[in-house]
Amino acid sequence: MKKVVVTLLVAVLAVFSFAAFEVTGGYAHTSVSSTDTAVASDVSFNGLSIGANYLYEDLGFVEGGALVLGGAFDYYFPVKATVEATSVEFTQMDITLNLGYRQSLNPFLPELPVDLFVEGLFNYSFGLGDAKLTSSSLAFGGGAGAAFVVQNLDVKVGADILFAKPTIVDDYKEDYKNSFKPKFKVFAGVEF
């Protein structure tokens, strides 16, 4: 699995090496609710996320705006749940494709001490692993963050809140809902 992640990261960096890109890492949280009729416990996933985004900043019509295109790998720590009086352990991993827009607030508020930004995101995730709960997920939402220079590196920190609609794997379709739930990410990264 490590080789797959490294290969994907190198491929993303190689494809977008002609323009600005960022590499991020952080914390991710998502959850899935049980159906009203099922005897199953709700599931909350907590894990780590690494990603790379291409930033196309020369849009021409809005100063400080950037198109965001990239992806991420989310690894969620194993979670035990009870489904119909049986203990089950879910091991969820996701590969996510991102598309969005990021706007710097500094052109509108030049007195800010750091570069603050807001962003809107749309993403699609593919579930991985033999004991996964969701096979895919569609999400949209937004976030905010700050960018500043540390030792000649463009560092970014931020958080995203997305509303994700998962597709439950066939084995648990009767037990869990395909309904929108919040998905949180807190990240830090470096822009090149």
PDB file of N, CA and C in Angstrom, residues 33-134:
ATOM      1  N   SER A  33     -24.135   6.789   9.555  1.00  0.00           N
ATOM      2  CA  SER A  33     -25.221   6.498  10.493  1.00  0.00           C
ATOM      3  C   SER A  33     -25.916   5.191  10.135  1.00  0.00           C
ATOM      4  N   SER A  34     -26.363   4.500  11.163  1.00  0.00           N
ATOM      5  CA  SER A  34     -27.138   3.278  10.941  1.00  0.00           C
ATOM      6  C   SER A  34     -28.559   3.649  10.527  1.00  0.00           C
ATOM      7  N   THR A  35     -29.229   2.728   9.844  1.00  0.00           N
ATOM      8  CA  THR A  35     -30.617   2.969   9.451  1.00  0.00           C
ATOM      9  C   THR A  35     -31.512   2.890  10.681  1.00  0.00           C
ATOM     10  N   ASP A  36     -32.714   3.431  10.557  1.00  0.00           N
ATOM     11  CA  ASP A  36     -33.645   3.445  11.691  1.00  0.00           C
ATOM     12  C   ASP A  36     -34.124   2.053  12.067  1.00  0.00           C
ATOM     13  N   THR A  37     -34.159   1.139  11.103  1.00  0.00           N
ATOM     14  CA  THR A  37     -34.670  -0.207  11.367  1.00  0.00           C
ATOM     15  C   THR A  37     -33.582  -1.201  11.739  1.00  0.00           C
ATOM     16  N   ALA A  38     -32.327  -0.856  11.496  1.00  0.00           N
ATOM     17  CA  ALA A  38     -31.234  -1.808  11.737  1.00  0.00           C
ATOM     18  C   ALA A  38     -30.808  -1.813  13.200  1.00  0.00           C
ATOM     19  N   VAL A  39     -30.301  -2.965  13.622  1.00  0.00           N
ATOM     20  CA  VAL A  39     -29.700  -3.077  14.947  1.00  0.00           C
ATOM     21  C   VAL A  39     -28.191  -2.972  14.729  1.00  0.00           C
ATOM     22  N   ALA A  40     -27.728  -1.748  14.528  1.00  0.00           N
ATOM     23  CA  ALA A  40     -26.313  -1.499  14.242  1.00  0.00           C
ATOM     24  C   ALA A  40     -25.907  -0.190  14.901  1.00  0.00           C
ATOM     25  N   SER A  41     -24.632  -0.101  15.250  1.00  0.00           N
ATOM     26  CA  SER A  41     -24.118   1.123  15.867  1.00  0.00           C
ATOM     27  C   SER A  41     -23.582   2.066  14.795  1.00  0.00           C
ATOM     28  N   ASP A  42     -23.708   3.371  15.052  1.00  0.00           N
ATOM     29  CA  ASP A  42     -23.124   4.360  14.149  1.00  0.00           C
ATOM     30  C   ASP A  42     -21.606   4.183  14.132  1.00  0.00           C
ATOM     31  N   VAL A  43     -20.983   4.589  13.026  1.00  0.00           N
ATOM     32  CA  VAL A  43     -19.537   4.426  12.871  1.00  0.00           C
ATOM     33  C   VAL A  43     -18.895   5.789  12.639  1.00  0.00           C
ATOM     34  N   SER A  44     -17.855   6.096  13.415  1.00  0.00           N
ATOM     35  CA  SER A  44     -17.060   7.311  13.227  1.00  0.00           C
ATOM     36  C   SER A  44     -15.637   6.911  12.882  1.00  0.00           C
ATOM     37  N   PHE A  45     -15.145   7.422  11.762  1.00  0.00           N
ATOM     38  CA  PHE A  45     -13.784   7.131  11.320  1.00  0.00           C
ATOM     39  C   PHE A  45     -12.888   8.329  11.611  1.00  0.00           C
ATOM     40  N   ASN A  46     -11.722   8.079  12.174  1.00  0.00           N
ATOM     41  CA  ASN A  46     -10.692   9.093  12.398  1.00  0.00           C
ATOM     42  C   ASN A  46      -9.406   8.591  11.764  1.00  0.00           C
ATOM     43  N   GLY A  47      -8.675   9.473  11.093  1.00  0.00           N
ATOM     44  CA  GLY A  47      -7.461   9.000  10.450  1.00  0.00           C
ATOM     45  C   GLY A  47      -6.562  10.114   9.956  1.00  0.00           C
ATOM     46  N   LEU A  48      -5.657   9.724   9.080  1.00  0.00           N
ATOM     47  CA  LEU A  48      -4.654  10.626   8.522  1.00  0.00           C
ATOM     48  C   LEU A  48      -4.890  10.810   7.038  1.00  0.00           C
ATOM     49  N   SER A  49      -4.585  11.995   6.555  1.00  0.00           N
ATOM     50  CA  SER A  49      -4.776  12.312   5.149  1.00  0.00           C
ATOM     51  C   SER A  49      -3.512  12.949   4.584  1.00  0.00           C
ATOM     52  N   ILE A  50      -3.091  12.475   3.413  1.00  0.00           N
ATOM     53  CA  ILE A  50      -2.003  13.132   2.679  1.00  0.00           C
ATOM     54  C   ILE A  50      -2.526  13.449   1.278  1.00  0.00           C
ATOM     55  N   GLY A  51      -2.105  14.578   0.749  1.00  0.00           N
ATOM     56  CA  GLY A  51      -2.617  14.950  -0.557  1.00  0.00           C
ATOM     57  C   GLY A  51      -1.698  15.877  -1.308  1.00  0.00           C
ATOM     58  N   ALA A  52      -2.035  16.094  -2.563  1.00  0.00           N
ATOM     59  CA  ALA A  52      -1.300  17.021  -3.419  1.00  0.00           C
ATOM     60  C   ALA A  52      -2.315  17.740  -4.297  1.00  0.00           C
ATOM     61  N   ASN A  53      -2.189  19.043  -4.396  1.00  0.00           N
ATOM     62  CA  ASN A  53      -3.108  19.856  -5.193  1.00  0.00           C
ATOM     63  C   ASN A  53      -2.344  20.730  -6.170  1.00  0.00           C
ATOM     64  N   TYR A  54      -2.848  20.814  -7.373  1.00  0.00           N
ATOM     65  CA  TYR A  54      -2.356  21.736  -8.384  1.00  0.00           C
ATOM     66  C   TYR A  54      -3.120  23.042  -8.215  1.00  0.00           C
ATOM     67  N   LEU A  55      -2.407  24.154  -8.228  1.00  0.00           N
ATOM     68  CA  LEU A  55      -3.022  25.473  -8.071  1.00  0.00           C
ATOM     69  C   LEU A  55      -2.782  26.290  -9.337  1.00  0.00           C
ATOM     70  N   TYR A  56      -3.831  26.498 -10.108  1.00  0.00           N
ATOM     71  CA  TYR A  56      -3.733  27.323 -11.301  1.00  0.00           C
ATOM     72  C   TYR A  56      -4.160  28.731 -10.925  1.00  0.00           C
ATOM     73  N   GLU A  57      -3.176  29.612 -10.730  1.00  0.00           N
ATOM     74  CA  GLU A  57      -3.429  30.938 -10.165  1.00  0.00           C
ATOM     75  C   GLU A  57      -3.618  32.038 -11.197  1.00  0.00           C
ATOM     76  N   ASP A  58      -3.388  31.780 -12.458  1.00  0.00           N
ATOM     77  CA  ASP A  58      -3.486  32.824 -13.480  1.00  0.00           C
ATOM     78  C   ASP A  58      -4.857  32.811 -14.141  1.00  0.00           C
ATOM     79  N   LEU A  59      -5.895  33.020 -13.368  1.00  0.00           N
ATOM     80  CA  LEU A  59      -7.249  32.987 -13.921  1.00  0.00           C
ATOM     81  C   LEU A  59      -7.588  34.245 -14.698  1.00  0.00           C
ATOM     82  N   GLY A  60      -6.985  35.373 -14.320  1.00  0.00           N
ATOM     83  CA  GLY A  60      -7.152  36.590 -15.092  1.00  0.00           C
ATOM     84  C   GLY A  60      -8.342  37.453 -14.728  1.00  0.00           C
ATOM     85  N   PHE A  61      -9.378  36.902 -14.140  1.00  0.00           N
ATOM     86  CA  PHE A  61     -10.556  37.725 -13.853  1.00  0.00           C
ATOM     87  C   PHE A  61     -10.734  38.063 -12.377  1.00  0.00           C
ATOM     88  N   VAL A  62     -10.095  37.340 -11.472  1.00  0.00           N
ATOM     89  CA  VAL A  62     -10.177  37.650 -10.043  1.00  0.00           C
ATOM     90  C   VAL A  62      -8.771  37.612  -9.460  1.00  0.00           C
ATOM     91  N   GLU A  63      -8.332  38.727  -8.887  1.00  0.00           N
ATOM     92  CA  GLU A  63      -7.010  38.758  -8.268  1.00  0.00           C
ATOM     93  C   GLU A  63      -7.013  37.883  -7.017  1.00  0.00           C
ATOM     94  N   GLY A  64      -5.999  37.025  -6.911  1.00  0.00           N
ATOM     95  CA  GLY A  64      -5.882  36.153  -5.749  1.00  0.00           C
ATOM     96  C   GLY A  64      -6.680  34.872  -5.838  1.00  0.00           C
ATOM     97  N   GLY A  65      -7.323  34.611  -6.977  1.00  0.00           N
ATOM     98  CA  GLY A  65      -8.106  33.383  -7.143  1.00  0.00           C
ATOM     99  C   GLY A  65      -7.275  32.269  -7.741  1.00  0.00           C
ATOM    100  N   ALA A  66      -7.616  31.032  -7.414  1.00  0.00           N
ATOM    101  CA  ALA A  66      -6.890  29.882  -7.949  1.00  0.00           C
ATOM    102  C   ALA A  66      -7.831  28.698  -8.115  1.00  0.00           C
ATOM    103  N   LEU A  67      -7.690  28.011  -9.231  1.00  0.00           N
ATOM    104  CA  LEU A  67      -8.387  26.755  -9.456  1.00  0.00           C
ATOM    105  C   LEU A  67      -7.600  25.660  -8.747  1.00  0.00           C
ATOM    106  N   VAL A  68      -8.285  24.808  -7.980  1.00  0.00           N
ATOM    107  CA  VAL A  68      -7.633  23.739  -7.222  1.00  0.00           C
ATOM    108  C   VAL A  68      -8.015  22.405  -7.850  1.00  0.00           C
ATOM    109  N   LEU A  69      -6.999  21.618  -8.207  1.00  0.00           N
ATOM    110  CA  LEU A  69      -7.218  20.294  -8.782  1.00  0.00           C
ATOM    111  C   LEU A  69      -6.200  19.351  -8.166  1.00  0.00           C
ATOM    112  N   GLY A  70      -6.647  18.248  -7.609  1.00  0.00           N
ATOM    113  CA  GLY A  70      -5.697  17.339  -6.976  1.00  0.00           C
ATOM    114  C   GLY A  70      -6.352  16.105  -6.412  1.00  0.00           C
ATOM    115  N   GLY A  71      -5.692  15.537  -5.427  1.00  0.00           N
ATOM    116  CA  GLY A  71      -6.191  14.313  -4.823  1.00  0.00           C
ATOM    117  C   GLY A  71      -5.587  14.092  -3.458  1.00  0.00           C
ATOM    118  N   ALA A  72      -6.116  13.077  -2.776  1.00  0.00           N
ATOM    119  CA  ALA A  72      -5.644  12.763  -1.428  1.00  0.00           C
ATOM    120  C   ALA A  72      -5.809  11.274  -1.163  1.00  0.00           C
ATOM    121  N   PHE A  73      -5.039  10.793  -0.215  1.00  0.00           N
ATOM    122  CA  PHE A  73      -5.186   9.429   0.293  1.00  0.00           C
ATOM    123  C   PHE A  73      -5.516   9.548   1.772  1.00  0.00           C
ATOM    124  N   ASP A  74      -6.659   9.001   2.162  1.00  0.00           N
ATOM    125  CA  ASP A  74      -7.093   9.037   3.556  1.00  0.00           C
ATOM    126  C   ASP A  74      -7.024   7.631   4.138  1.00  0.00           C
ATOM    127  N   TYR A  75      -6.300   7.500   5.235  1.00  0.00           N
ATOM    128  CA  TYR A  75      -6.237   6.224   5.960  1.00  0.00           C
ATOM    129  C   TYR A  75      -6.958   6.413   7.287  1.00  0.00           C
ATOM    130  N   TYR A  76      -8.013   5.646   7.494  1.00  0.00           N
ATOM    131  CA  TYR A  76      -8.773   5.716   8.745  1.00  0.00           C
ATOM    132  C   TYR A  76      -8.400   4.537   9.636  1.00  0.00           C
ATOM    133  N   PHE A  77      -8.207   4.827  10.912  1.00  0.00           N
ATOM    134  CA  PHE A  77      -7.849   3.778  11.858  1.00  0.00           C
ATOM    135  C   PHE A  77      -9.001   2.781  11.980  1.00  0.00           C
ATOM    136  N   PRO A  78      -8.698   1.490  12.197  1.00  0.00           N
ATOM    137  CA  PRO A  78      -9.757   0.478  12.305  1.00  0.00           C
ATOM    138  C   PRO A  78     -10.775   0.832  13.390  1.00  0.00           C
ATOM    139  N   VAL A  79     -12.044   0.568  13.080  1.00  0.00           N
ATOM    140  CA  VAL A  79     -13.152   0.882  13.987  1.00  0.00           C
ATOM    141  C   VAL A  79     -13.991  -0.375  14.193  1.00  0.00           C
ATOM    142  N   LYS A  80     -14.315  -0.648  15.448  1.00  0.00           N
ATOM    143  CA  LYS A  80     -15.201  -1.775  15.750  1.00  0.00           C
ATOM    144  C   LYS A  80     -16.626  -1.261  15.884  1.00  0.00           C
ATOM    145  N   ALA A  81     -17.562  -2.014  15.316  1.00  0.00           N
ATOM    146  CA  ALA A  81     -18.979  -1.671  15.387  1.00  0.00           C
ATOM    147  C   ALA A  81     -19.782  -2.940  15.632  1.00  0.00           C
ATOM    148  N   THR A  82     -21.004  -2.756  16.082  1.00  0.00           N
ATOM    149  CA  THR A  82     -21.904  -3.887  16.298  1.00  0.00           C
ATOM    150  C   THR A  82     -22.988  -3.853  15.236  1.00  0.00           C
ATOM    151  N   VAL A  83     -23.090  -4.940  14.476  1.00  0.00           N
ATOM    152  CA  VAL A  83     -24.106  -5.064  13.441  1.00  0.00           C
ATOM    153  C   VAL A  83     -24.893  -6.340  13.720  1.00  0.00           C
ATOM    154  N   GLU A  84     -26.160  -6.169  14.099  1.00  0.00           N
ATOM    155  CA  GLU A  84     -27.047  -7.294  14.414  1.00  0.00           C
ATOM    156  C   GLU A  84     -26.398  -8.247  15.412  1.00  0.00           C
ATOM    157  N   ALA A  85     -25.947  -7.688  16.528  1.00  0.00           N
ATOM    158  CA  ALA A  85     -25.354  -8.422  17.657  1.00  0.00           C
ATOM    159  C   ALA A  85     -24.025  -9.093  17.323  1.00  0.00           C
ATOM    160  N   THR A  86     -23.425  -8.720  16.201  1.00  0.00           N
ATOM    161  CA  THR A  86     -22.125  -9.261  15.811  1.00  0.00           C
ATOM    162  C   THR A  86     -21.108  -8.123  15.788  1.00  0.00           C
ATOM    163  N   SER A  87     -19.933  -8.358  16.351  1.00  0.00           N
ATOM    164  CA  SER A  87     -18.873  -7.348  16.337  1.00  0.00           C
ATOM    165  C   SER A  87     -18.146  -7.387  14.994  1.00  0.00           C
ATOM    166  N   VAL A  88     -18.037  -6.227  14.367  1.00  0.00           N
ATOM    167  CA  VAL A  88     -17.402  -6.103  13.052  1.00  0.00           C
ATOM    168  C   VAL A  88     -16.325  -5.035  13.143  1.00  0.00           C
ATOM    169  N   GLU A  89     -15.191  -5.260  12.465  1.00  0.00           N
ATOM    170  CA  GLU A  89     -14.136  -4.241  12.410  1.00  0.00           C
ATOM    171  C   GLU A  89     -14.024  -3.721  10.986  1.00  0.00           C
ATOM    172  N   PHE A  90     -14.214  -2.406  10.834  1.00  0.00           N
ATOM    173  CA  PHE A  90     -14.098  -1.768   9.529  1.00  0.00           C
ATOM    174  C   PHE A  90     -12.722  -1.126   9.397  1.00  0.00           C
ATOM    175  N   THR A  91     -12.087  -1.318   8.244  1.00  0.00           N
ATOM    176  CA  THR A  91     -10.802  -0.672   7.940  1.00  0.00           C
ATOM    177  C   THR A  91     -10.990   0.089   6.628  1.00  0.00           C
ATOM    178  N   GLN A  92     -11.247   1.367   6.734  1.00  0.00           N
ATOM    179  CA  GLN A  92     -11.574   2.205   5.582  1.00  0.00           C
ATOM    180  C   GLN A  92     -10.354   2.994   5.114  1.00  0.00           C
ATOM    181  N   MET A  93     -10.124   2.979   3.809  1.00  0.00           N
ATOM    182  CA  MET A  93      -9.128   3.828   3.159  1.00  0.00           C
ATOM    183  C   MET A  93      -9.791   4.438   1.932  1.00  0.00           C
ATOM    184  N   ASP A  94      -9.476   5.678   1.626  1.00  0.00           N
ATOM    185  CA  ASP A  94     -10.085   6.361   0.483  1.00  0.00           C
ATOM    186  C   ASP A  94      -9.022   7.029  -0.374  1.00  0.00           C
ATOM    187  N   ILE A  95      -9.227   6.968  -1.680  1.00  0.00           N
ATOM    188  CA  ILE A  95      -8.477   7.804  -2.618  1.00  0.00           C
ATOM    189  C   ILE A  95      -9.470   8.834  -3.141  1.00  0.00           C
ATOM    190  N   THR A  96      -9.127  10.111  -3.000  1.00  0.00           N
ATOM    191  CA  THR A  96     -10.054  11.196  -3.293  1.00  0.00           C
ATOM    192  C   THR A  96      -9.536  12.072  -4.426  1.00  0.00           C
ATOM    193  N   LEU A  97     -10.424  12.451  -5.328  1.00  0.00           N
ATOM    194  CA  LEU A  97     -10.127  13.416  -6.384  1.00  0.00           C
ATOM    195  C   LEU A  97     -10.826  14.724  -6.029  1.00  0.00           C
ATOM    196  N   ASN A  98     -10.076  15.838  -6.060  1.00  0.00           N
ATOM    197  CA  ASN A  98     -10.591  17.154  -5.649  1.00  0.00           C
ATOM    198  C   ASN A  98     -10.678  18.116  -6.826  1.00  0.00           C
ATOM    199  N   LEU A  99     -11.705  18.943  -6.812  1.00  0.00           N
ATOM    200  CA  LEU A  99     -11.829  20.059  -7.739  1.00  0.00           C
ATOM    201  C   LEU A  99     -12.451  21.210  -6.961  1.00  0.00           C
ATOM    202  N   GLY A 100     -11.876  22.394  -7.084  1.00  0.00           N
ATOM    203  CA  GLY A 100     -12.428  23.504  -6.320  1.00  0.00           C
ATOM    204  C   GLY A 100     -11.851  24.844  -6.733  1.00  0.00           C
ATOM    205  N   TYR A 101     -12.193  25.846  -5.936  1.00  0.00           N
ATOM    206  CA  TYR A 101     -11.731  27.208  -6.173  1.00  0.00           C
ATOM    207  C   TYR A 101     -11.275  27.799  -4.846  1.00  0.00           C
ATOM    208  N   ARG A 102     -10.112  28.428  -4.849  1.00  0.00           N
ATOM    209  CA  ARG A 102      -9.554  29.064  -3.645  1.00  0.00           C
ATOM    210  C   ARG A 102      -9.381  30.557  -3.906  1.00  0.00           C
ATOM    211  N   GLN A 103      -9.832  31.354  -2.954  1.00  0.00           N
ATOM    212  CA  GLN A 103      -9.731  32.809  -3.084  1.00  0.00           C
ATOM    213  C   GLN A 103      -8.967  33.391  -1.908  1.00  0.00           C
ATOM    214  N   SER A 104      -7.887  34.109  -2.216  1.00  0.00           N
ATOM    215  CA  SER A 104      -7.143  34.828  -1.187  1.00  0.00           C
ATOM    216  C   SER A 104      -7.939  36.060  -0.772  1.00  0.00           C
ATOM    217  N   LEU A 105      -7.936  36.358   0.517  1.00  0.00           N
ATOM    218  CA  LEU A 105      -8.639  37.543   1.017  1.00  0.00           C
ATOM    219  C   LEU A 105      -7.763  38.791   1.015  1.00  0.00           C
ATOM    220  N   ASN A 106      -6.476  38.638   0.779  1.00  0.00           N
ATOM    221  CA  ASN A 106      -5.553  39.775   0.835  1.00  0.00           C
ATOM    222  C   ASN A 106      -5.807  40.864  -0.206  1.00  0.00           C
ATOM    223  N   PRO A 107      -6.265  40.545  -1.429  1.00  0.00           N
ATOM    224  CA  PRO A 107      -6.580  41.647  -2.348  1.00  0.00           C
ATOM    225  C   PRO A 107      -7.703  42.547  -1.833  1.00  0.00           C
ATOM    226  N   PHE A 108      -8.582  42.003  -1.002  1.00  0.00           N
ATOM    227  CA  PHE A 108      -9.705  42.774  -0.468  1.00  0.00           C
ATOM    228  C   PHE A 108      -9.393  43.371   0.903  1.00  0.00           C
ATOM    229  N   LEU A 109      -8.487  42.731   1.642  1.00  0.00           N
ATOM    230  CA  LEU A 109      -8.085  43.190   2.980  1.00  0.00           C
ATOM    231  C   LEU A 109      -6.556  43.222   3.052  1.00  0.00           C
ATOM    232  N   PRO A 110      -5.918  44.204   2.409  1.00  0.00           N
ATOM    233  CA  PRO A 110      -4.450  44.204   2.312  1.00  0.00           C
ATOM    234  C   PRO A 110      -3.728  44.390   3.644  1.00  0.00           C
ATOM    235  N   GLU A 111      -4.411  44.823   4.684  1.00  0.00           N
ATOM    236  CA  GLU A 111      -3.744  45.045   5.967  1.00  0.00           C
ATOM    237  C   GLU A 111      -3.584  43.759   6.778  1.00  0.00           C
ATOM    238  N   LEU A 112      -4.078  42.635   6.292  1.00  0.00           N
ATOM    239  CA  LEU A 112      -3.949  41.375   7.030  1.00  0.00           C
ATOM    240  C   LEU A 112      -2.480  40.977   7.165  1.00  0.00           C
ATOM    241  N   PRO A 113      -2.052  40.506   8.335  1.00  0.00           N
ATOM    242  CA  PRO A 113      -0.642  40.151   8.536  1.00  0.00           C
ATOM    243  C   PRO A 113      -0.219  38.867   7.821  1.00  0.00           C
ATOM    244  N   VAL A 114      -1.157  37.975   7.550  1.00  0.00           N
ATOM    245  CA  VAL A 114      -0.863  36.747   6.804  1.00  0.00           C
ATOM    246  C   VAL A 114      -1.865  36.638   5.662  1.00  0.00           C
ATOM    247  N   ASP A 115      -1.569  35.763   4.718  1.00  0.00           N
ATOM    248  CA  ASP A 115      -2.455  35.551   3.577  1.00  0.00           C
ATOM    249  C   ASP A 115      -3.563  34.581   3.983  1.00  0.00           C
ATOM    250  N   LEU A 116      -4.766  35.089   4.187  1.00  0.00           N
ATOM    251  CA  LEU A 116      -5.911  34.243   4.515  1.00  0.00           C
ATOM    252  C   LEU A 116      -6.642  33.864   3.233  1.00  0.00           C
ATOM    253  N   PHE A 117      -7.215  32.659   3.202  1.00  0.00           N
ATOM    254  CA  PHE A 117      -7.954  32.233   2.023  1.00  0.00           C
ATOM    255  C   PHE A 117      -9.196  31.444   2.423  1.00  0.00           C
ATOM    256  N   VAL A 118     -10.158  31.432   1.512  1.00  0.00           N
ATOM    257  CA  VAL A 118     -11.345  30.587   1.633  1.00  0.00           C
ATOM    258  C   VAL A 118     -11.411  29.748   0.366  1.00  0.00           C
ATOM    259  N   GLU A 119     -12.058  28.584   0.462  1.00  0.00           N
ATOM    260  CA  GLU A 119     -12.136  27.720  -0.709  1.00  0.00           C
ATOM    261  C   GLU A 119     -13.443  26.943  -0.724  1.00  0.00           C
ATOM    262  N   GLY A 120     -13.863  26.606  -1.919  1.00  0.00           N
ATOM    263  CA  GLY A 120     -15.001  25.725  -2.125  1.00  0.00           C
ATOM    264  C   GLY A 120     -14.504  24.482  -2.831  1.00  0.00           C
ATOM    265  N   LEU A 121     -14.970  23.307  -2.396  1.00  0.00           N
ATOM    266  CA  LEU A 121     -14.453  22.053  -2.934  1.00  0.00           C
ATOM    267  C   LEU A 121     -15.577  21.099  -3.321  1.00  0.00           C
ATOM    268  N   PHE A 122     -15.289  20.301  -4.322  1.00  0.00           N
ATOM    269  CA  PHE A 122     -16.138  19.183  -4.732  1.00  0.00           C
ATOM    270  C   PHE A 122     -15.202  17.992  -4.849  1.00  0.00           C
ATOM    271  N   ASN A 123     -15.552  16.856  -4.239  1.00  0.00           N
ATOM    272  CA  ASN A 123     -14.667  15.702  -4.387  1.00  0.00           C
ATOM    273  C   ASN A 123     -15.414  14.390  -4.478  1.00  0.00           C
ATOM    274  N   TYR A 124     -14.720  13.409  -5.038  1.00  0.00           N
ATOM    275  CA  TYR A 124     -15.243  12.050  -5.190  1.00  0.00           C
ATOM    276  C   TYR A 124     -14.192  11.098  -4.647  1.00  0.00           C
ATOM    277  N   SER A 125     -14.617  10.181  -3.774  1.00  0.00           N
ATOM    278  CA  SER A 125     -13.688   9.247  -3.134  1.00  0.00           C
ATOM    279  C   SER A 125     -14.004   7.814  -3.533  1.00  0.00           C
ATOM    280  N   PHE A 126     -12.944   7.024  -3.703  1.00  0.00           N
ATOM    281  CA  PHE A 126     -13.058   5.591  -3.940  1.00  0.00           C
ATOM    282  C   PHE A 126     -12.613   4.868  -2.675  1.00  0.00           C
ATOM    283  N   GLY A 127     -13.433   3.974  -2.147  1.00  0.00           N
ATOM    284  CA  GLY A 127     -13.069   3.212  -0.957  1.00  0.00           C
ATOM    285  C   GLY A 127     -12.153   2.050  -1.297  1.00  0.00           C
ATOM    286  N   LEU A 128     -11.192   1.789  -0.423  1.00  0.00           N
ATOM    287  CA  LEU A 128     -10.241   0.689  -0.605  1.00  0.00           C
ATOM    288  C   LEU A 128     -10.287  -0.231   0.607  1.00  0.00           C
ATOM    289  N   GLY A 129      -9.844  -1.465   0.412  1.00  0.00           N
ATOM    290  CA  GLY A 129      -9.730  -2.402   1.524  1.00  0.00           C
ATOM    291  C   GLY A 129     -10.805  -3.472   1.498  1.00  0.00           C
ATOM    292  N   ASP A 130     -10.486  -4.613   2.090  1.00  0.00           N
ATOM    293  CA  ASP A 130     -11.425  -5.736   2.116  1.00  0.00           C
ATOM    294  C   ASP A 130     -12.528  -5.547   3.147  1.00  0.00           C
ATOM    295  N   ALA A 131     -12.266  -4.799   4.214  1.00  0.00           N
ATOM    296  CA  ALA A 131     -13.245  -4.622   5.292  1.00  0.00           C
ATOM    297  C   ALA A 131     -13.776  -3.196   5.325  1.00  0.00           C
ATOM    298  N   LYS A 132     -13.928  -2.579   4.145  1.00  0.00           N
ATOM    299  CA  LYS A 132     -14.418  -1.198   4.091  1.00  0.00           C
ATOM    300  C   LYS A 132     -15.930  -1.162   4.289  1.00  0.00           C
ATOM    301  N   LEU A 133     -16.426   0.008   4.691  1.00  0.00           N
ATOM    302  CA  LEU A 133     -17.864   0.218   4.854  1.00  0.00           C
ATOM    303  C   LEU A 133     -18.450   0.975   3.671  1.00  0.00           C
ATOM    304  N   THR A 134     -17.691   1.909   3.106  1.00  0.00           N
ATOM    305  CA  THR A 134     -18.176   2.677   1.958  1.00  0.00           C
ATOM    306  C   THR A 134     -17.332   2.367   0.727  1.00  0.00           C
TER     307      THR A 134
END
